Amino acid sequence: MQRITAGATAYYQFDQWIATRSLIHGVFTRLGGFSASPWASLNVGSMVGDDPQAVERNATHMYNTLGLDRERACTVWQVHGIETVIARERPADRRWLAKADALVTDQIGLPLSMRFADCVPVLLYDPVHHAIGMAHAGWRGTVGGVVRSALDAMCATFGTQPADVQASIGPSIGPADYQVGEEVVQAVRNTFGSTDSAADPLIRRADDGSAYFDLWAANHLTLER
C-alpha cells in the first residue's frame, strides 16, 4: 500500500490499483477532518456521538479528495453479518441501502463506501466486467463468509469469474493484538478446520493460553479457496 497525503488528510491506496485509471479507491485514516476530540478528526460514523454537522463535512471532504460524487454514493448499515447488497443507485429517502456488510456494483461512477475500525476492509475488482465489491469482515463476517457472499453476488449478477478477480485486504486490527474468546476459536475451527497447535496459521496462543485471531490470514485463505 502507498500512503497519500492531501494537506492534513491521509489515505492509502493499494499498489496493484494505483495505475488503474478506471478504478478510484482509497482507505482513509482518521486524519484531516473536522471532528473534535475524542472523534478527531475524520470521523464518518454517524452513530458514535459525534456532531452530525462535522460528520457530514468529513464525508463530503472524503469524497471530494478522491474526486467522487457524494450524492451518488451508496453505503449500508453495517451489522456484522454476511449479507451483500447490489448497488444500482442511491435511494432518495436515506443514505444507506440496507442492513448488510458487503456491497457490489457495476455502475460506472457509483461510489461505494463503508466504515471500519478493527474490522477488515476487503476490496474486490473484476476488470473484465468492470465490477467492484467491498466487504466489512470482523470475526463474525470472516467466519460466516462475507467475502464469499460478495464474490458470489458478483458472479451471479455480473457474470464475474473468480479467477479474474483482483482482491486487496486493507488495514485492521492485527494478529498481535486481536485477542478473542474461546467461542471465536471454536467458530474459526468450524469454518477453516484449524487446530489448536502451535503451527495454527489463524489462531495464536500466548504463553498464558489466551488466543489471538489473524483476520488478514483468514480472509486471505477464504479468497484463495
JSON list of C-alpha atoms in Angstrom, two decimals, residues 4-13 24-29 31-34 42 44 57-70:
[
{"chain": "A", "resi": 4, "resn": "ILE", "atom": "CA", "xyz": [-1.06, 9.55, 0.17]},
{"chain": "A", "resi": 5, "resn": "THR", "atom": "CA", "xyz": [-1.44, 12.92, 1.84]},
{"chain": "A", "resi": 6, "resn": "ALA", "atom": "CA", "xyz": [-3.60, 15.84, 0.78]},
{"chain": "A", "resi": 7, "resn": "GLY", "atom": "CA", "xyz": [-2.96, 18.60, 3.29]},
{"chain": "A", "resi": 8, "resn": "ALA", "atom": "CA", "xyz": [-3.73, 17.12, 6.71]},
{"chain": "A", "resi": 9, "resn": "THR", "atom": "CA", "xyz": [-5.75, 14.28, 5.18]},
{"chain": "A", "resi": 10, "resn": "ALA", "atom": "CA", "xyz": [-4.08, 10.89, 4.80]},
{"chain": "A", "resi": 11, "resn": "TYR", "atom": "CA", "xyz": [-5.32, 7.82, 2.97]},
{"chain": "A", "resi": 12, "resn": "TYR", "atom": "CA", "xyz": [-3.95, 4.64, 1.45]},
{"chain": "A", "resi": 13, "resn": "GLN", "atom": "CA", "xyz": [-4.11, 3.08, -1.98]},
{"chain": "A", "resi": 24, "resn": "ILE", "atom": "CA", "xyz": [-10.72, 5.05, -7.98]},
{"chain": "A", "resi": 25, "resn": "HIS", "atom": "CA", "xyz": [-10.19, 3.89, -4.41]},
{"chain": "A", "resi": 26, "resn": "GLY", "atom": "CA", "xyz": [-8.89, 4.96, -1.04]},
{"chain": "A", "resi": 27, "resn": "VAL", "atom": "CA", "xyz": [-8.71, 3.72, 2.54]},
{"chain": "A", "resi": 28, "resn": "PHE", "atom": "CA", "xyz": [-8.87, 6.82, 4.71]},
{"chain": "A", "resi": 29, "resn": "THR", "atom": "CA", "xyz": [-7.29, 7.32, 8.10]},
{"chain": "A", "resi": 31, "resn": "LEU", "atom": "CA", "xyz": [-6.63, 12.38, 9.97]},
{"chain": "A", "resi": 32, "resn": "GLY", "atom": "CA", "xyz": [-7.57, 15.61, 8.27]},
{"chain": "A", "resi": 33, "resn": "GLY", "atom": "CA", "xyz": [-11.21, 16.06, 9.18]},
{"chain": "A", "resi": 34, "resn": "PHE", "atom": "CA", "xyz": [-13.41, 18.39, 11.18]},
{"chain": "A", "resi": 42, "resn": "LEU", "atom": "CA", "xyz": [-12.02, 12.49, 10.01]},
{"chain": "A", "resi": 44, "resn": "VAL", "atom": "CA", "xyz": [-17.57, 9.39, 9.21]},
{"chain": "A", "resi": 57, "resn": "ARG", "atom": "CA", "xyz": [-18.36, 17.75, 6.45]},
{"chain": "A", "resi": 58, "resn": "ASN", "atom": "CA", "xyz": [-15.99, 14.82, 6.88]},
{"chain": "A", "resi": 59, "resn": "ALA", "atom": "CA", "xyz": [-17.90, 12.63, 4.43]},
{"chain": "A", "resi": 60, "resn": "THR", "atom": "CA", "xyz": [-18.08, 15.38, 1.83]},
{"chain": "A", "resi": 61, "resn": "HIS", "atom": "CA", "xyz": [-14.37, 16.06, 2.27]},
{"chain": "A", "resi": 62, "resn": "MET", "atom": "CA", "xyz": [-13.52, 12.37, 1.80]},
{"chain": "A", "resi": 63, "resn": "TYR", "atom": "CA", "xyz": [-15.40, 12.11, -1.50]},
{"chain": "A", "resi": 64, "resn": "ASN", "atom": "CA", "xyz": [-14.05, 15.44, -2.73]},
{"chain": "A", "resi": 65, "resn": "THR", "atom": "CA", "xyz": [-10.49, 14.27, -2.02]},
{"chain": "A", "resi": 66, "resn": "LEU", "atom": "CA", "xyz": [-10.99, 11.39, -4.45]},
{"chain": "A", "resi": 67, "resn": "GLY", "atom": "CA", "xyz": [-12.98, 13.46, -6.93]},
{"chain": "A", "resi": 68, "resn": "LEU", "atom": "CA", "xyz": [-16.15, 11.42, -6.42]},
{"chain": "A", "resi": 69, "resn": "ASP", "atom": "CA", "xyz": [-19.79, 12.48, -6.36]},
{"chain": "A", "resi": 70, "resn": "ARG", "atom": "CA", "xyz": [-21.06, 12.03, -2.81]}
]
